[in-house]
Short mmCIF file of C-alpha atoms and ligand atoms in Angstrom, two decimals:
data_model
loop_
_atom_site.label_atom_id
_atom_site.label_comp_id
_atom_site.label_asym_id
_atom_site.label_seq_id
_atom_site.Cartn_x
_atom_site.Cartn_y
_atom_site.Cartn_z
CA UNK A 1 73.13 65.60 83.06
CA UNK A 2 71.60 68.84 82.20
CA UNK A 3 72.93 71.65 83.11
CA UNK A 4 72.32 72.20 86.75
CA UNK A 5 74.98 74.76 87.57
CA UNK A 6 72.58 78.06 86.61
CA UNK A 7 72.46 81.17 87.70
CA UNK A 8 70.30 81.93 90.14
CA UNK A 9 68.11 84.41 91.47
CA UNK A 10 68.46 86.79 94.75
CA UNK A 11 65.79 84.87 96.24
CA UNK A 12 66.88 81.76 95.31
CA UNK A 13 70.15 82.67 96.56
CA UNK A 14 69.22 83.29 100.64
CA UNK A 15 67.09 79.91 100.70
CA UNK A 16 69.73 78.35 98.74
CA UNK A 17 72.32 79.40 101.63
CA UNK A 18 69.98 78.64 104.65
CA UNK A 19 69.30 75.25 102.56
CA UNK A 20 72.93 74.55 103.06
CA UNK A 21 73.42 75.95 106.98
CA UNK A 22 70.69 73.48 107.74
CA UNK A 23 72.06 70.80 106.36
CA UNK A 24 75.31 71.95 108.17
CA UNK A 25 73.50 71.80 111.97
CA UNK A 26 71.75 68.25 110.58
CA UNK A 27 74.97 66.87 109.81
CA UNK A 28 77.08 68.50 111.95
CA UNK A 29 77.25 67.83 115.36
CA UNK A 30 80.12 65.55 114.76
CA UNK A 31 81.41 67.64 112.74
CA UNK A 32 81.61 71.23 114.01
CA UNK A 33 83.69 73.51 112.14
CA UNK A 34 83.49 70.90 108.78
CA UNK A 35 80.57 73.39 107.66
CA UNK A 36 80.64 74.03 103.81
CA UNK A 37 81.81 77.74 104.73
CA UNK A 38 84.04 77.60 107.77
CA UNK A 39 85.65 79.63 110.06
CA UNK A 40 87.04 77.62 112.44
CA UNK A 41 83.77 77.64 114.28
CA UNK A 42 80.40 76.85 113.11
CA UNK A 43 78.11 79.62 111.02
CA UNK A 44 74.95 78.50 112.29
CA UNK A 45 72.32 80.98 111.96
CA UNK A 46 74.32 83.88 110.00
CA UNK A 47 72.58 85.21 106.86
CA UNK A 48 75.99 85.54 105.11
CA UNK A 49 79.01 84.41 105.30
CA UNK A 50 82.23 86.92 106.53
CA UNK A 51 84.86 88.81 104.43
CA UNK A 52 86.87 90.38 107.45
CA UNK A 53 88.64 92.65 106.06
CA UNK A 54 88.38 91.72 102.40
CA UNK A 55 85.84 93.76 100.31
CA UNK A 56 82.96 91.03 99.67
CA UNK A 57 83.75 90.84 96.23
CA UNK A 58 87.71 89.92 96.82
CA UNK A 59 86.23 87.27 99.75
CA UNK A 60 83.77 85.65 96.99
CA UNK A 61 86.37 85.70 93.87
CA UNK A 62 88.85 83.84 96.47
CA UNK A 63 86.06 81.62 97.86
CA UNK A 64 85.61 80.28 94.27
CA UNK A 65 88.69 79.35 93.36
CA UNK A 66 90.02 77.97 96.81
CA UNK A 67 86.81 75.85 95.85
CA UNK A 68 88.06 75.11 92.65
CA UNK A 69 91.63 74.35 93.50
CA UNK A 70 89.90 71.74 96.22
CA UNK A 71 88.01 70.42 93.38
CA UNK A 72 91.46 70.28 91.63
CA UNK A 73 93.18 68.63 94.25
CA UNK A 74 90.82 65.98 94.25
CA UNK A 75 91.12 64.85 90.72
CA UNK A 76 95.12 64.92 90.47
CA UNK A 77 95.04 62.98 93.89
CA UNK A 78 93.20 60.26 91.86
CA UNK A 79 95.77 60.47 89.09
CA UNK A 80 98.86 60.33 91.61
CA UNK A 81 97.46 57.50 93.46
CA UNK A 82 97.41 55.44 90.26
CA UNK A 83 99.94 57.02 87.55
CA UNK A 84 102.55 59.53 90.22
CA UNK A 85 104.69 59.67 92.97
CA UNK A 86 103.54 58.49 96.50
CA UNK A 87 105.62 60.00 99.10
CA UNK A 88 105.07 62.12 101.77
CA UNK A 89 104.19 65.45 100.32
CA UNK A 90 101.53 63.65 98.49
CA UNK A 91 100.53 60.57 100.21
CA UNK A 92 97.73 57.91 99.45
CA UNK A 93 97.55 55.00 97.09
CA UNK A 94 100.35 52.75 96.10
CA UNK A 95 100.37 52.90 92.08
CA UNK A 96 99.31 51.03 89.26
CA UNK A 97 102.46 49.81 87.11
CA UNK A 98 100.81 48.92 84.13
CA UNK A 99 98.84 52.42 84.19
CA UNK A 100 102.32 53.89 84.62
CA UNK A 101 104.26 52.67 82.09
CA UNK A 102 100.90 53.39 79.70
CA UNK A 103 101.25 57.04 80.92
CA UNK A 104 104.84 56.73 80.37
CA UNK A 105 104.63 56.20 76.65
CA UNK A 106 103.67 60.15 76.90
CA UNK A 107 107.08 60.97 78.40
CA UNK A 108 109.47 59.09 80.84
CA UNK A 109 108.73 61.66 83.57
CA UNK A 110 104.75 61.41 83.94
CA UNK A 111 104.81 60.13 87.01
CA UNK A 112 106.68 62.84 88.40
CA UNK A 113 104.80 65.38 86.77
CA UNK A 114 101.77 63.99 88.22
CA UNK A 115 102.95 64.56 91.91
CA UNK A 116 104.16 67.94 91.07
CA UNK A 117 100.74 68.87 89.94
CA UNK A 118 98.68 67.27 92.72
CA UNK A 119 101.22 68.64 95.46
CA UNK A 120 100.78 72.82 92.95
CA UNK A 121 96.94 72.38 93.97
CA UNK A 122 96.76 71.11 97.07
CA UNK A 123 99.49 74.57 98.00
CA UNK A 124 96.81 76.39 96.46
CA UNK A 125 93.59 75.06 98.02
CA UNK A 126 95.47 75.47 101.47
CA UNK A 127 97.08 78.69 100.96
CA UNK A 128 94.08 80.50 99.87
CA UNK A 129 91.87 79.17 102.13
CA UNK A 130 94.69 80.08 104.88
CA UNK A 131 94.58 83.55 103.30
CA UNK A 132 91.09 84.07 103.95
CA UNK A 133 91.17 82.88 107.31
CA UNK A 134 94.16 85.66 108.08
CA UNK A 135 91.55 87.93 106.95
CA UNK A 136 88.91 86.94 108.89
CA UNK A 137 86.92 86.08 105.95
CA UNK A 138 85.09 82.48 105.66
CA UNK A 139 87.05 79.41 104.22
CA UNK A 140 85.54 76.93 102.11
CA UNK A 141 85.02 73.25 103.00
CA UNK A 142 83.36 70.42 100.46
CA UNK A 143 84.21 67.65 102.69
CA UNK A 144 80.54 67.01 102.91
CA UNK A 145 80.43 66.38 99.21
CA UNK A 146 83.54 63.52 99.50
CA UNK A 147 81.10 60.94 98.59
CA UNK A 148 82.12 59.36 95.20
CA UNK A 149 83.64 55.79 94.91
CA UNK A 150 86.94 55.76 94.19
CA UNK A 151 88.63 53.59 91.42
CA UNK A 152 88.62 49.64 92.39
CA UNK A 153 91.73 49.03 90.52
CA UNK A 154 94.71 48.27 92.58
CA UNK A 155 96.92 51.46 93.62
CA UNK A 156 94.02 53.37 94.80
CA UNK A 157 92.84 54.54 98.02
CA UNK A 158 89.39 53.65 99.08
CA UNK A 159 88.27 57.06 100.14
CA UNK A 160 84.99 58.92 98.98
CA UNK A 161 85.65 61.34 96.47
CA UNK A 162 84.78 64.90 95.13
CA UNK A 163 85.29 64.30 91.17
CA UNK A 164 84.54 60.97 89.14
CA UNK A 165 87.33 60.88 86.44
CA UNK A 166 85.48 57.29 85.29
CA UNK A 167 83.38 59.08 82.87
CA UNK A 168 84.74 61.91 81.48
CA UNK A 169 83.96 64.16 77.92
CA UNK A 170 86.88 65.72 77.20
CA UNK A 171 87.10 69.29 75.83
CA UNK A 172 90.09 69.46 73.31
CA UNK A 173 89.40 72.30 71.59
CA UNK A 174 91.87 74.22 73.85
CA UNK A 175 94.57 72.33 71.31
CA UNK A 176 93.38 73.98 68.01
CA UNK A 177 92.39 77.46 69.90
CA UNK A 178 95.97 77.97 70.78
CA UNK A 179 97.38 76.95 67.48
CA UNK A 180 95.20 79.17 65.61
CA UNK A 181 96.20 82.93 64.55
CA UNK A 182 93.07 84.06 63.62
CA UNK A 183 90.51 82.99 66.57
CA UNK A 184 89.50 83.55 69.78
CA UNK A 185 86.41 82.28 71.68
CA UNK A 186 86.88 86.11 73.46
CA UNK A 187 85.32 86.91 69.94
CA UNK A 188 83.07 84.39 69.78
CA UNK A 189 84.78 81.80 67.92
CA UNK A 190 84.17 78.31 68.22
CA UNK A 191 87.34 76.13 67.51
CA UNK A 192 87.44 72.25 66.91
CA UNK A 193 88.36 69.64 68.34
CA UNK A 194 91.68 67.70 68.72
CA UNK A 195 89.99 64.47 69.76
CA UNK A 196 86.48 64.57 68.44
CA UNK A 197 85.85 61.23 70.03
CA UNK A 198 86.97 62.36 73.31
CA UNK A 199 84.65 64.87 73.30
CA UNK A 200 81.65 62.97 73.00
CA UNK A 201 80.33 59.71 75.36
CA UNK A 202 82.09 58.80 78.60
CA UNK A 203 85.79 57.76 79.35
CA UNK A 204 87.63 56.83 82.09
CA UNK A 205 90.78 58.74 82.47
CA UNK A 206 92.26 55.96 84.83
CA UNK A 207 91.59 52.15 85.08
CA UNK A 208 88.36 51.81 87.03
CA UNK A 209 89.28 48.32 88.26
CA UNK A 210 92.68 45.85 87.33
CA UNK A 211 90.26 44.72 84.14
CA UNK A 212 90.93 47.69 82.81
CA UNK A 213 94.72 47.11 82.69
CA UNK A 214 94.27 44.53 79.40
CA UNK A 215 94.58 44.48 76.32
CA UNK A 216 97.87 47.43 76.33
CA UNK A 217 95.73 49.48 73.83
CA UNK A 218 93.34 49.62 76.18
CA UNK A 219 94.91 50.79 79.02
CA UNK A 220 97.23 53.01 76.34
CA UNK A 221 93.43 54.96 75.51
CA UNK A 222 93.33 55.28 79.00
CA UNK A 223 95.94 56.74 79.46
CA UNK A 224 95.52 59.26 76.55
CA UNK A 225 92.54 60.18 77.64
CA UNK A 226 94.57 61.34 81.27
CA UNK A 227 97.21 63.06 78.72
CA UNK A 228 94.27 65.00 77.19
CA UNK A 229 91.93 65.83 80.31
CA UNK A 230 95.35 67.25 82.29
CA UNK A 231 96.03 69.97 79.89
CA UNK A 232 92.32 70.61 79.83
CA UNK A 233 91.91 71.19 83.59
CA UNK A 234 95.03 73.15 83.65
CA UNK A 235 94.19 75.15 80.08
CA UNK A 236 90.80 76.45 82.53
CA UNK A 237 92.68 77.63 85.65
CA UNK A 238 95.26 79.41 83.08
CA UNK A 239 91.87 81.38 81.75
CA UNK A 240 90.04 81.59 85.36
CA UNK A 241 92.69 83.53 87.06
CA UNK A 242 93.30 86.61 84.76
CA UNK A 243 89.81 86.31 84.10
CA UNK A 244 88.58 87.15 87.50
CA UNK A 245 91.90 88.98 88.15
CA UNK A 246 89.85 91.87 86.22
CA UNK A 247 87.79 92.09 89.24
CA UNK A 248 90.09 91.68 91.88
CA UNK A 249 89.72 95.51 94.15
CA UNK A 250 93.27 94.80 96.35
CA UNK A 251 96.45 94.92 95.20
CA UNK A 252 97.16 92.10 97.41
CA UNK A 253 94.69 89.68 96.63
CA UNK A 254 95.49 90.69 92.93
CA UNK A 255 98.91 89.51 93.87
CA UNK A 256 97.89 86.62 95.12
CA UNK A 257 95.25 86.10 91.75
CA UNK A 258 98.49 87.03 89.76
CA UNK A 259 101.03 84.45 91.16
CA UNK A 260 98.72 81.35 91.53
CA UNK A 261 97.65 82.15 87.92
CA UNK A 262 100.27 81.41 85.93
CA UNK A 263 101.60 78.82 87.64
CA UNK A 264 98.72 76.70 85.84
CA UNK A 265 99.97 77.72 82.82
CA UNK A 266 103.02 76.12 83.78
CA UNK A 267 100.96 72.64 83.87
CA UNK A 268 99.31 73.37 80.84
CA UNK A 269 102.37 74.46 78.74
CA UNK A 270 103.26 71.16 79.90
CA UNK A 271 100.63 68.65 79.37
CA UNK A 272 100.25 70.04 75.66
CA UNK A 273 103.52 68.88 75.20
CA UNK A 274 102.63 65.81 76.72
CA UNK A 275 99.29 65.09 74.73
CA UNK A 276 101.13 65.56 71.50
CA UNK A 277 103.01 62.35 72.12
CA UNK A 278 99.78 60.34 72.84
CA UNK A 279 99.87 57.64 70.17
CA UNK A 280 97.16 56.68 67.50
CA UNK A 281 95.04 54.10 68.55
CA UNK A 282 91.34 52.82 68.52
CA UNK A 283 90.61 51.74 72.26
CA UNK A 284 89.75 47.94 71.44
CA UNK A 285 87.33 47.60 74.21
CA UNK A 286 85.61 50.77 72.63
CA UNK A 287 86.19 51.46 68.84
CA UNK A 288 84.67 54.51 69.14
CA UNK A 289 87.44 56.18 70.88
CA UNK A 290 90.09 56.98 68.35
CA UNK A 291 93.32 58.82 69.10
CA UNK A 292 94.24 60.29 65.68
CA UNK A 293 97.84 61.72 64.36
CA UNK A 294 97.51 64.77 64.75
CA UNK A 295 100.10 65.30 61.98
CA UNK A 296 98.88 63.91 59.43
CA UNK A 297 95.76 64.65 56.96
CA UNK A 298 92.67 65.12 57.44
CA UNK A 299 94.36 67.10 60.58
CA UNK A 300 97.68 68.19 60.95
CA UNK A 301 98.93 72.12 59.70
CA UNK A 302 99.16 75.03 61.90
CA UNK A 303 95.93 73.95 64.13
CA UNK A 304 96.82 70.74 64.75
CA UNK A 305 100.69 69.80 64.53
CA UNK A 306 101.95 68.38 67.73
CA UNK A 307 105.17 70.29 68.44
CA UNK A 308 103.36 73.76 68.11
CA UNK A 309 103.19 73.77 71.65
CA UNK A 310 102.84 77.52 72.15
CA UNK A 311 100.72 79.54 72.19
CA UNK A 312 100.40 81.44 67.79
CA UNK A 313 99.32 85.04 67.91
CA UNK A 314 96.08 85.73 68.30
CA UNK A 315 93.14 88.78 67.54
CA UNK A 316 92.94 90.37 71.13
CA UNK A 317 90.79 92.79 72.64
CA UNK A 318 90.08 94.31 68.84
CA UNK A 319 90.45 92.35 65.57
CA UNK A 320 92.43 95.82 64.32
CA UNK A 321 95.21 96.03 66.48
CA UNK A 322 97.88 93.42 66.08
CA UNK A 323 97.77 89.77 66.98
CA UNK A 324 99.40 88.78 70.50
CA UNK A 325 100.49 86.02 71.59
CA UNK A 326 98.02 85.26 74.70
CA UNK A 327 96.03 83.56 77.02
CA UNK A 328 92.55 82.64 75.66
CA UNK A 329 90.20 83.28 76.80
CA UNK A 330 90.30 85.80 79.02
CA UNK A 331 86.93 88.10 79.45
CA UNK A 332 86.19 88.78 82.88
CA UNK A 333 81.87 88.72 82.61
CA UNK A 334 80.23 85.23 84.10
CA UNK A 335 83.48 83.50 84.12
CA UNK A 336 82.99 81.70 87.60
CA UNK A 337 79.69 80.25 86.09
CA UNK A 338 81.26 79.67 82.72
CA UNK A 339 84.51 77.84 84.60
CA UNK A 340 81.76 75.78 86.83
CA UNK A 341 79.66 74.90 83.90
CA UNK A 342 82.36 73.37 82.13
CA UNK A 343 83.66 71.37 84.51
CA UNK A 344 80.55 69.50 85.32
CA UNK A 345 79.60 68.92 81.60
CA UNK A 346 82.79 67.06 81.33
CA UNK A 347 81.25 64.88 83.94
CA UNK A 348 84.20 65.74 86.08
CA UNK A 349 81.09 65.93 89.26
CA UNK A 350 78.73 62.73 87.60
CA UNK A 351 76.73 61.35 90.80
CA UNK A 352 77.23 64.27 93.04
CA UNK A 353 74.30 65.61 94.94
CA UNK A 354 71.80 68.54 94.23
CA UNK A 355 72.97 70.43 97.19
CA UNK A 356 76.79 70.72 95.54
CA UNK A 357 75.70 71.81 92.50
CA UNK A 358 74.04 74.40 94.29
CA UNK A 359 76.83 75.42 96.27
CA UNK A 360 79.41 75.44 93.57
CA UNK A 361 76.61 77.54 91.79
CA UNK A 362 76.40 79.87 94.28
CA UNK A 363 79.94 80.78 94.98
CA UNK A 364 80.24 80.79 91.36
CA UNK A 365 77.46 83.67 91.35
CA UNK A 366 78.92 85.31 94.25
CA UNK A 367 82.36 85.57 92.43
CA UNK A 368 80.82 86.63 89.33
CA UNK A 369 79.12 89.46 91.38
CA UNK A 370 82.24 90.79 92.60
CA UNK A 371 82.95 94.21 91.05
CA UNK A 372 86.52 96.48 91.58
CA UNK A 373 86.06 98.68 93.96
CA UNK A 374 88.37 101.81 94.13
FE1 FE2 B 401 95.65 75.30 91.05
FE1 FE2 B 402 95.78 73.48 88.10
#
């Protein structure tokens, strides 16, 4: 897929949202209230949608990432149904043993760490968007866009989805960017990858039917490839909050910005820990996945050795004051776009429809927009 979150212009922008409301009136008499932007009641007709008492830019910077933590929730929901905890604070699905005990070769707990990050996003999703609401600002909704299949493998809910985690390319270069002490894509550094094969072609990150539960190194790369893609998710939301943070005009959404934030540093933190115990294996139903020690030559050292699990010092803000230990990146200018962008090139959104990408590109924009005002 090429690209097809890009910015867009003003004009675009207005035709883009009217686009949108009218597929919201075609679609929604069943459905009032379900409207991609929702208060409560339907938005037919309005140029643009409400920030109450929210400054637009605070409204739009929310917007995306209550979008983004829905987009979130969706993905971990897949992993709990097959690899977690079902219970009632995250329901759905029924587990898939031999996924589980393939996950648990990462650590004993997985499963429970799983539920604990599904329940995390779901709080967010509904707190923000309950947030918004209390300001009288619009929510977001993408229940429209719930229209990917689910996994046929047995443990899963059959339930149209948001995200395809079937066919992912995983970024890993989040492993060797916080291991290094000398670069920082805030500088324009480029920093390699952990799992080059990962990070090329498409994996599934859980079985995609019970066929993908043989041979056990199978399933095993399977299950690596979750161990991997968690800590990647999480590594973005740990940049996307103090990078739009920058932006935020009150103190109370900033304190909102501020607590969600690091709590998905607290997933990441722990899913590096967890993807360092992925064993070394070539996926025998495709050899060109490889799952390398990561101790031992040609990688291994400072940038790669497993138990370095946080984050070296750094160059921040200027390569002549001293190195900091620090999130990475963190630079405030396009990062809704940037965040949106990378998502779908790990095909994270593979099969959803040119009116999503258009939507997640313009609240992208519109948080991007958003300026301090003081
Ligand atoms: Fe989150
Ligand atoms: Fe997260």
């Amino acid at each position: 897929m090429k690209d097809p979150v890009q910015p867009i212009s003003a004009g675009e922008h207005t035709n883009r949202r009217s686009f949108l409301r009218k597929g919201v009136v075609a679609t929604g008499a069943a459905t009032v209230g379900a409207g991609l932007l929702s208060r409560g009641v339907p938005l037919f007709g309005q140029e643009d949608e409400k920030s109450g008492k929210l400054t637009r830019g605070d409204a739009a910077i929310l917007r995306f990432l209550a979008a983004a933590e829905i987009l979130e929730t969706d993905l971990w929901q897949q992993y709990n149904e097959l690899g977690g905890i079902q219970d009632s604070e995250v329901p759905g699905g029924s587990g898939s043993p031999l996924y589980i005990a393939a996950l648990k070769v990462l650590d004993g707990d997985m499963d429970q760490y799983i539920h604990d990050n599904t329940e995390d996003e779901l709080t967010h999703e509904v707190f923000i968007n309950a947030y918004l609401a209390s300001k009288g600002a619009d929510t977001v909704n993408l229940d429209e866009f719930r229209t990917l299949p689910s996994s046929k493998a047995t443990g899963a809910q059959q339930i149209g989805r948001l995200t395809n985690i079937m066919q992912l390319t995983v970024d890993t270069t989040w492993w060797t960017r916080y291991r290094s002490r000398t670069q920082n894509p805030d500088f324009g550094d480029t920093l390699p990858q952990a799992v080059p094969s990962l990070a090329v072609g498409q994996h599934p990150a859980i079985p995609r039917s019970d066929a993908d539960l043989t041979p056990s190194d199978h399933i095993q790369a399977i299950a690596n490839t979750a161990g991997f893609h968690f800590a990647t998710i999480e590594q973005g939301g740990t940049s996307l909050y103090p990078s739009l943070a920058q932006r935020v005009t009150n103190v109370e959404v900033l304190r909102v910005v501020l607590s969600i934030g690091p709590t998905e540093a607290m997933h990441f933190q722990t899913w590096q820990d967890k993807a360092g115990n992925a064993p070394a294996l070539t996926d025998p139903k495709d050899p060109t996945l490889v799952f390398p020690n990561l101790n031992a030559a040609p990688f291994g050292g400072e940038d790669f050795q497993t138990n370095l699990i946080m984050p070296e010092p750094t160059v921040f803000l200027s390569r002549q004051f001293p190195t900091c230990s620090i999130v990475r990146p963190t630079h405030t200018k396009g990062a809704a776009i940037e965040a949106a962008k990378f998502l779908t090139a790990s095909g994270l959104f593979m099969g959803q429809s040119k009116e999503f990408f258009a939507f997640l590109s313009d609240l992208a924009e519109d948080a991007d927009n958003a300026h301090r005002e003081l």
